[in-house]
Coordinates of C-alpha atoms (C1' of nucleotides) in Angstrom, one line a residue:
Chain A
M11 CA 105.4 53.7 37.6
D12 CA 102.6 51.8 39.1
V13 CA 100.6 53.5 41.9
H14 CA 101.3 50.5 44.1
G15 CA 104.9 50.1 43.1
Q16 CA 108.0 51.8 44.3
G17 CA 107.7 54.6 41.8
F18 CA 104.9 56.2 43.7
S19 CA 106.4 56.1 47.1
S20 CA 106.6 59.1 49.4
G21 CA 106.6 62.5 47.7
T22 CA 104.2 61.6 45.0
Q23 CA 100.4 62.0 44.8
S24 CA 98.3 59.1 46.0
E25 CA 96.0 57.3 43.6
E26 CA 93.0 59.0 45.2
E27 CA 94.5 62.4 44.8
M28 CA 95.3 61.8 41.1
D29 CA 92.0 60.0 40.5
L30 CA 93.7 57.5 38.4
R31 CA 91.8 55.1 36.2
R32 CA 92.4 51.4 36.2
G33 CA 91.1 48.5 34.3
P34 CA 90.3 48.1 30.6
W35 CA 91.2 51.0 28.3
T36 CA 88.5 52.9 26.5
M37 CA 88.7 53.7 22.8
E38 CA 88.9 57.4 23.7
E39 CA 91.9 56.8 26.0
D40 CA 93.6 54.8 23.2
L41 CA 93.1 57.6 20.8
I42 CA 94.5 60.1 23.2
L43 CA 97.6 58.0 23.8
V44 CA 98.2 57.2 20.2
N45 CA 97.8 60.9 19.2
Y46 CA 100.1 62.1 21.9
I47 CA 102.8 59.6 21.1
T48 CA 102.4 60.3 17.4
N49 CA 103.1 63.9 18.0
H50 CA 105.6 63.8 20.8
G51 CA 107.1 60.4 20.8
E52 CA 107.6 57.8 23.6
G53 CA 109.5 58.1 26.8
R54 CA 109.0 59.7 30.2
W55 CA 105.8 57.8 30.6
N56 CA 104.6 59.5 33.8
S57 CA 104.9 62.9 32.4
L58 CA 103.5 61.7 29.1
A59 CA 100.4 60.4 30.9
R60 CA 100.0 63.7 32.7
C61 CA 100.6 65.9 29.6
A62 CA 98.3 63.8 27.5
G63 CA 95.6 64.3 30.0
L64 CA 95.2 60.6 30.7
K65 CA 94.2 59.6 34.2
R66 CA 96.5 56.6 34.0
T67 CA 99.9 55.8 35.4
G68 CA 102.8 56.0 33.2
K69 CA 103.4 52.4 33.6
S70 CA 99.9 51.6 32.4
C71 CA 100.3 53.9 29.4
R72 CA 103.6 52.2 28.5
L73 CA 102.1 48.7 28.8
R74 CA 99.1 49.7 26.7
W75 CA 101.3 51.2 24.0
L76 CA 103.8 48.4 23.9
N77 CA 101.3 45.5 24.0
Y78 CA 98.4 46.9 22.1
L79 CA 98.6 50.2 20.4
R80 CA 102.1 50.2 18.8
P81 CA 101.6 50.2 15.0
D82 CA 103.8 47.2 14.4
V83 CA 102.3 45.0 17.1
R84 CA 100.9 41.7 15.9
R85 CA 98.3 39.8 17.9
G86 CA 96.8 36.4 17.7
N87 CA 97.4 33.6 15.1
I88 CA 100.8 32.6 16.2
T89 CA 102.3 30.8 13.2
P90 CA 104.1 27.5 13.3
E91 CA 107.3 29.3 12.6
E92 CA 106.8 31.5 15.6
Q93 CA 105.8 28.5 17.7
L94 CA 109.0 26.8 16.7
L95 CA 111.0 29.8 17.7
I96 CA 109.3 30.1 21.0
L97 CA 109.9 26.5 21.9
E98 CA 113.5 26.7 20.9
L99 CA 114.2 30.0 22.5
H100 CA 112.5 29.0 25.7
S101 CA 114.5 25.9 25.9
R102 CA 117.5 28.0 25.6
W103 CA 116.7 31.0 27.7
G104 CA 113.8 29.9 29.9
N105 CA 111.2 32.5 31.0
R106 CA 113.1 35.4 29.4
W107 CA 110.0 36.6 27.7
S108 CA 111.2 40.0 26.6
K109 CA 114.4 38.4 25.2
I110 CA 112.4 35.8 23.3
A111 CA 110.0 38.5 22.0
Q112 CA 112.9 40.4 20.5
H113 CA 113.3 37.6 18.0
L114 CA 109.6 37.6 17.1
P115 CA 108.9 40.8 15.3
G116 CA 105.7 42.4 16.3
R117 CA 105.1 40.0 19.2
T118 CA 105.1 41.2 22.8
D119 CA 106.6 39.5 25.7
N120 CA 103.1 39.4 27.2
E121 CA 101.6 37.5 24.3
I122 CA 104.5 35.0 24.3
K123 CA 104.1 34.5 28.0
N124 CA 100.4 34.0 27.6
Y125 CA 100.9 31.6 24.8
W126 CA 103.4 29.6 26.8
R127 CA 101.2 29.5 29.9
T128 CA 97.9 28.7 28.2
R129 CA 99.1 26.3 25.4
V130 CA 102.3 24.8 26.5
Q131 CA 102.2 24.6 30.3
K132 CA 98.7 23.2 30.1
H133 CA 100.0 20.1 28.5
A134 CA 102.7 19.6 30.9
K135 CA 100.1 19.8 33.6
Q136 CA 98.0 17.2 31.8
L137 CA 101.0 15.0 31.5
Q138 CA 101.6 15.5 35.2
C139 CA 105.2 16.5 34.6
D140 CA 107.0 19.7 35.2
V141 CA 107.3 22.1 32.3
N142 CA 111.0 22.4 33.1
S143 CA 111.6 18.6 33.4
K144 CA 113.9 16.9 31.0
Q145 CA 111.1 14.6 29.9
F146 CA 109.0 17.6 28.8
K147 CA 111.8 19.4 27.2
D148 CA 112.8 16.3 25.2
T149 CA 109.3 15.8 24.1
M150 CA 109.3 19.3 22.8
R151 CA 112.5 18.9 21.0
Y152 CA 112.0 15.5 19.5
L153 CA 108.3 15.5 18.9
W154 CA 106.7 18.9 18.7
M155 CA 109.4 20.8 17.1
P156 CA 110.0 18.3 14.3
R157 CA 106.3 18.3 13.7
L158 CA 106.2 22.0 13.4
V159 CA 109.1 21.8 10.9
E160 CA 107.1 19.2 9.0
R161 CA 104.1 21.4 9.1
I162 CA 106.0 24.4 7.9
R163 CA 107.5 22.4 5.1
A164 CA 104.2 21.0 4.2
A165 CA 102.7 24.5 3.9
A166 CA 105.6 25.7 1.8
T167 CA 105.4 22.6 -0.4
A168 CA 101.7 23.0 -0.8
S169 CA 102.0 26.6 -1.8
S170 CA 104.8 26.0 -4.2
N171 CA 103.9 22.6 -5.6
N172 CA 100.2 22.8 -6.0
N173 CA 99.7 20.5 -3.0
I174 CA 102.0 17.8 -4.2
I175 CA 103.4 16.1 -1.2
D176 CA 107.1 16.3 -0.5
N177 CA 108.2 12.7 -0.4
T178 CA 111.7 13.5 0.7
T179 CA 110.6 14.7 4.1
T180 CA 112.2 12.9 7.0
T181 CA 111.8 13.0 10.6
T182 CA 113.8 15.8 12.0
T183 CA 114.5 17.8 15.0
T184 CA 115.3 21.4 15.0
T185 CA 117.9 23.7 16.2
I186 CA 118.0 27.4 15.9
T187 CA 121.2 29.0 14.7
E188 CA 121.9 32.6 15.7
L189 CA 123.7 34.7 13.1
P190 CA 126.1 37.4 14.1
N191 CA 123.4 40.0 13.3
G192 CA 121.0 38.3 15.7
Q193 CA 118.9 36.7 13.1
L194 CA 117.7 33.3 14.0
I195 CA 117.6 30.5 11.5
P196 CA 115.8 27.2 12.1
Q197 CA 117.8 24.2 11.1
N198 CA 116.9 20.6 11.0
Y199 CA 118.8 17.4 11.5
D200 CA 117.6 13.8 11.3
V201 CA 116.9 12.0 14.5
G202 CA 116.3 8.3 15.1
C203 CA 114.3 8.5 18.2
A204 CA 111.0 8.7 16.4
Q205 CA 111.6 5.4 14.7
V206 CA 110.6 3.6 17.8
K207 CA 107.2 5.2 17.6
Q208 CA 104.0 4.0 16.3
N209 CA 101.5 1.6 15.6
Y210 CA 98.2 1.9 17.2
T211 CA 94.7 1.8 16.0
R212 CA 92.3 4.6 15.8
E213 CA 90.8 3.5 19.1
N214 CA 93.9 4.4 21.0
S215 CA 94.9 7.2 18.8
C216 CA 93.7 10.8 18.7
T217 CA 94.9 11.3 15.2
G218 CA 92.4 13.1 13.1
A219 CA 92.1 14.8 9.8
S220 CA 93.1 18.2 10.9
S221 CA 96.0 19.6 12.8
D222 CA 96.4 21.5 16.0
S223 CA 98.8 24.3 16.7
F224 CA 101.7 21.9 16.8
G225 CA 100.7 20.1 13.7
T226 CA 99.9 17.1 15.8
T227 CA 97.7 15.3 13.4
T228 CA 98.2 16.0 9.8
T229 CA 101.9 15.9 9.8
Q230 CA 101.9 12.2 9.4
V231 CA 99.8 12.5 6.3
V232 CA 101.8 15.1 4.6
S233 CA 105.1 13.4 5.2
P234 CA 104.6 9.9 3.8
T235 CA 108.2 8.7 4.0
S236 CA 108.6 10.0 7.5
D237 CA 109.0 7.6 10.4
L238 CA 105.8 9.0 11.6
T239 CA 103.9 7.8 8.6
D240 CA 103.5 4.1 9.1
Y241 CA 99.9 4.8 9.3
Y242 CA 97.6 6.6 7.0
F243 CA 94.1 7.3 6.2
R244 CA 92.1 5.4 3.7
G245 CA 88.8 7.1 3.5
N246 CA 87.4 7.1 6.9
D247 CA 89.3 4.1 8.0
F248 CA 92.5 4.5 10.0
Q249 CA 95.1 2.1 8.9
A250 CA 98.1 1.0 10.8
A251 CA 101.3 -0.6 9.5
P252 CA 102.6 -3.8 11.1
I253 CA 104.0 -3.3 14.6
Q254 CA 107.8 -3.0 14.6
F255 CA 108.8 -2.3 18.1
P256 CA 112.4 -2.8 19.2
E257 CA 112.7 -5.6 21.7
S258 CA 113.7 -3.2 24.4
L259 CA 110.6 -1.2 24.0
T260 CA 107.1 -1.7 25.3
S261 CA 104.3 -1.1 22.9
P262 CA 102.3 2.0 23.3
L263 CA 99.5 0.1 24.9
G264 CA 101.9 -1.4 27.3
Y265 CA 102.9 2.0 28.4
F266 CA 99.4 3.2 28.4
N267 CA 98.6 0.5 30.9
H268 CA 101.1 1.5 33.5
G269 CA 102.5 4.8 32.6
L270 CA 99.6 7.2 32.8
D271 CA 96.3 7.6 34.4
F272 CA 94.1 7.4 31.3
S273 CA 90.9 7.4 33.2
T274 CA 91.8 11.0 33.8
A275 CA 92.8 11.5 30.3
D276 CA 89.7 10.0 29.0
Q277 CA 87.6 12.2 31.3
S278 CA 89.3 15.2 30.0
G279 CA 88.5 14.3 26.5
W280 CA 91.8 13.0 25.2
F281 CA 90.3 9.9 23.8
G282 CA 87.1 11.1 22.4
G283 CA 85.6 14.0 20.6
D284 CA 87.4 16.4 18.5
M285 CA 91.1 16.3 19.3
T286 CA 92.1 18.7 16.7
E287 CA 92.9 21.5 19.2
N288 CA 94.9 19.3 21.5
T289 CA 98.6 19.7 21.4
W290 CA 99.1 16.3 22.7
N291 CA 97.7 13.1 21.4
M292 CA 98.3 9.5 22.2
D293 CA 101.6 9.2 20.3
D294 CA 102.8 12.3 22.0
I295 CA 102.1 10.7 25.4
W296 CA 103.6 7.4 24.4
F297 CA 106.6 9.1 23.1
S298 CA 107.0 11.0 26.3
Q299 CA 106.7 7.9 28.3
Q300 CA 109.1 6.1 26.1
Q301 CA 111.7 8.8 26.5
S302 CA 111.3 8.7 30.2
Y303 CA 111.6 4.9 30.1
N304 CA 114.8 5.0 28.1
G305 CA 116.3 7.7 30.2
I306 CA 116.6 10.0 27.2
Chain B
dA27 C1' 68.0 28.1 27.0
dA28 C1' 70.6 27.9 31.2
dC29 C1' 74.3 26.8 33.6
dG30 C1' 79.1 25.4 34.6
dT31 C1' 83.7 25.1 33.1
dA32 C1' 87.8 26.0 30.4
dA33 C1' 90.5 28.9 27.6
dC34 C1' 92.2 33.2 26.5
dC35 C1' 94.4 37.6 27.2
dA36 C1' 94.6 42.4 28.8
dA37 C1' 96.0 44.6 32.7
dC38 C1' 97.9 44.8 37.2
dC39 C1' 101.4 43.7 40.8
dG40 C1' 105.9 43.5 42.9
dC41 C1' 110.5 43.5 42.3
dC42 C1' 114.9 45.0 40.5
dA43 C1' 118.2 47.8 38.1
dC44 C1' 119.4 52.0 36.3
dT45 C1' 119.7 57.1 36.1
dC46 C1' 119.7 61.5 38.0
dT47 C1' 120.1 64.9 41.5
Chain C
dG6 C1' 126.8 57.6 48.7
dA7 C1' 121.8 58.1 49.4
dG8 C1' 117.4 58.5 47.9
dA9 C1' 113.8 59.5 44.5
dG10 C1' 112.1 58.6 40.1
dT11 C1' 111.6 55.7 36.3
dG12 C1' 111.6 51.8 33.0
dG13 C1' 111.6 47.0 32.4
dC14 C1' 110.6 42.4 33.4
dG15 C1' 108.3 38.1 35.0
dG16 C1' 104.4 36.5 37.6
dT17 C1' 99.6 36.7 38.6
dT18 C1' 94.8 38.0 38.4
dG19 C1' 90.3 38.8 36.8
dG20 C1' 87.1 39.7 33.0
dT21 C1' 85.3 38.0 28.8
dT22 C1' 84.4 34.5 25.5
dA23 C1' 84.0 29.8 23.9
dC24 C1' 82.6 25.5 24.7
dG25 C1' 80.3 21.5 26.8
dT26 C1' 76.5 19.4 29.3

DNA sequence: AACGTAACCAACCGCCACTCT
DNA sequence: GAGAGTGGCGGTTGGTTACGT
């Protein structure tokens, strides 16, 4: 229990008395903890910390073990499959990080939480919408998640087909089916909403030759028959297909003009420079606005 | 090269629920 | 039943690194 938490209330030694360490763990401390747990197992963290000779709280030892030292822990490089699961499970359970983490082997709730806060919430903030808003959730479901699926498919196709593009790919959205044994299976179904998308020039697009963590950019290229693929690259020139907006819809530029403050977006680098690390690009923003407009 | 800012992530904090005595 | 001890969870903070000017 933490020295400041309830676990060290009256009757226990104060932090000063125990001379407890705080802050980053040293390699020596890590070794002591790993060796002790290897020999004695987990559990009873406070007594474990004392017996191991660590000047740490049990809570700190537990956290260090679970989030960092555990042999099966995986850190960094969250795969598209994992991103997809996180998005889906968060839409289902909200901030139940530990519950979500249970379905991502080797991932800790802390890492998933950090991922969500740094990568996902950031873009909600940039969009000036709440991360729990329907607009944001719909954008995740109808835009990011299908793109992740496309990206996963592309990777699978590339590896199994010597980089031959899968021409049967269609725009999809994803749902996760939970099997009785708890295993989660991503499943896809076609959606029509993306058909209203598209058509802008390179000037108002952030599309580039590489992809971000959500497959924002290259998914269009790898999925030529997708509804997202009415534009393509020809050498260095960005080509756009003829505009086919439904009458009820406003073109992207129309929305750009009244839907968002793009002076801010521009200042923050959304329009220029390397956009490859941005989760959101212009079609994302337009799509989001479109959904809001249509009351989706 | 120096500085400022943004992004990332390990660690901490506070609360709650559970178990044990 | 009450209180202490503990584990677990979600939220937050602060240090470090990366990046941009």
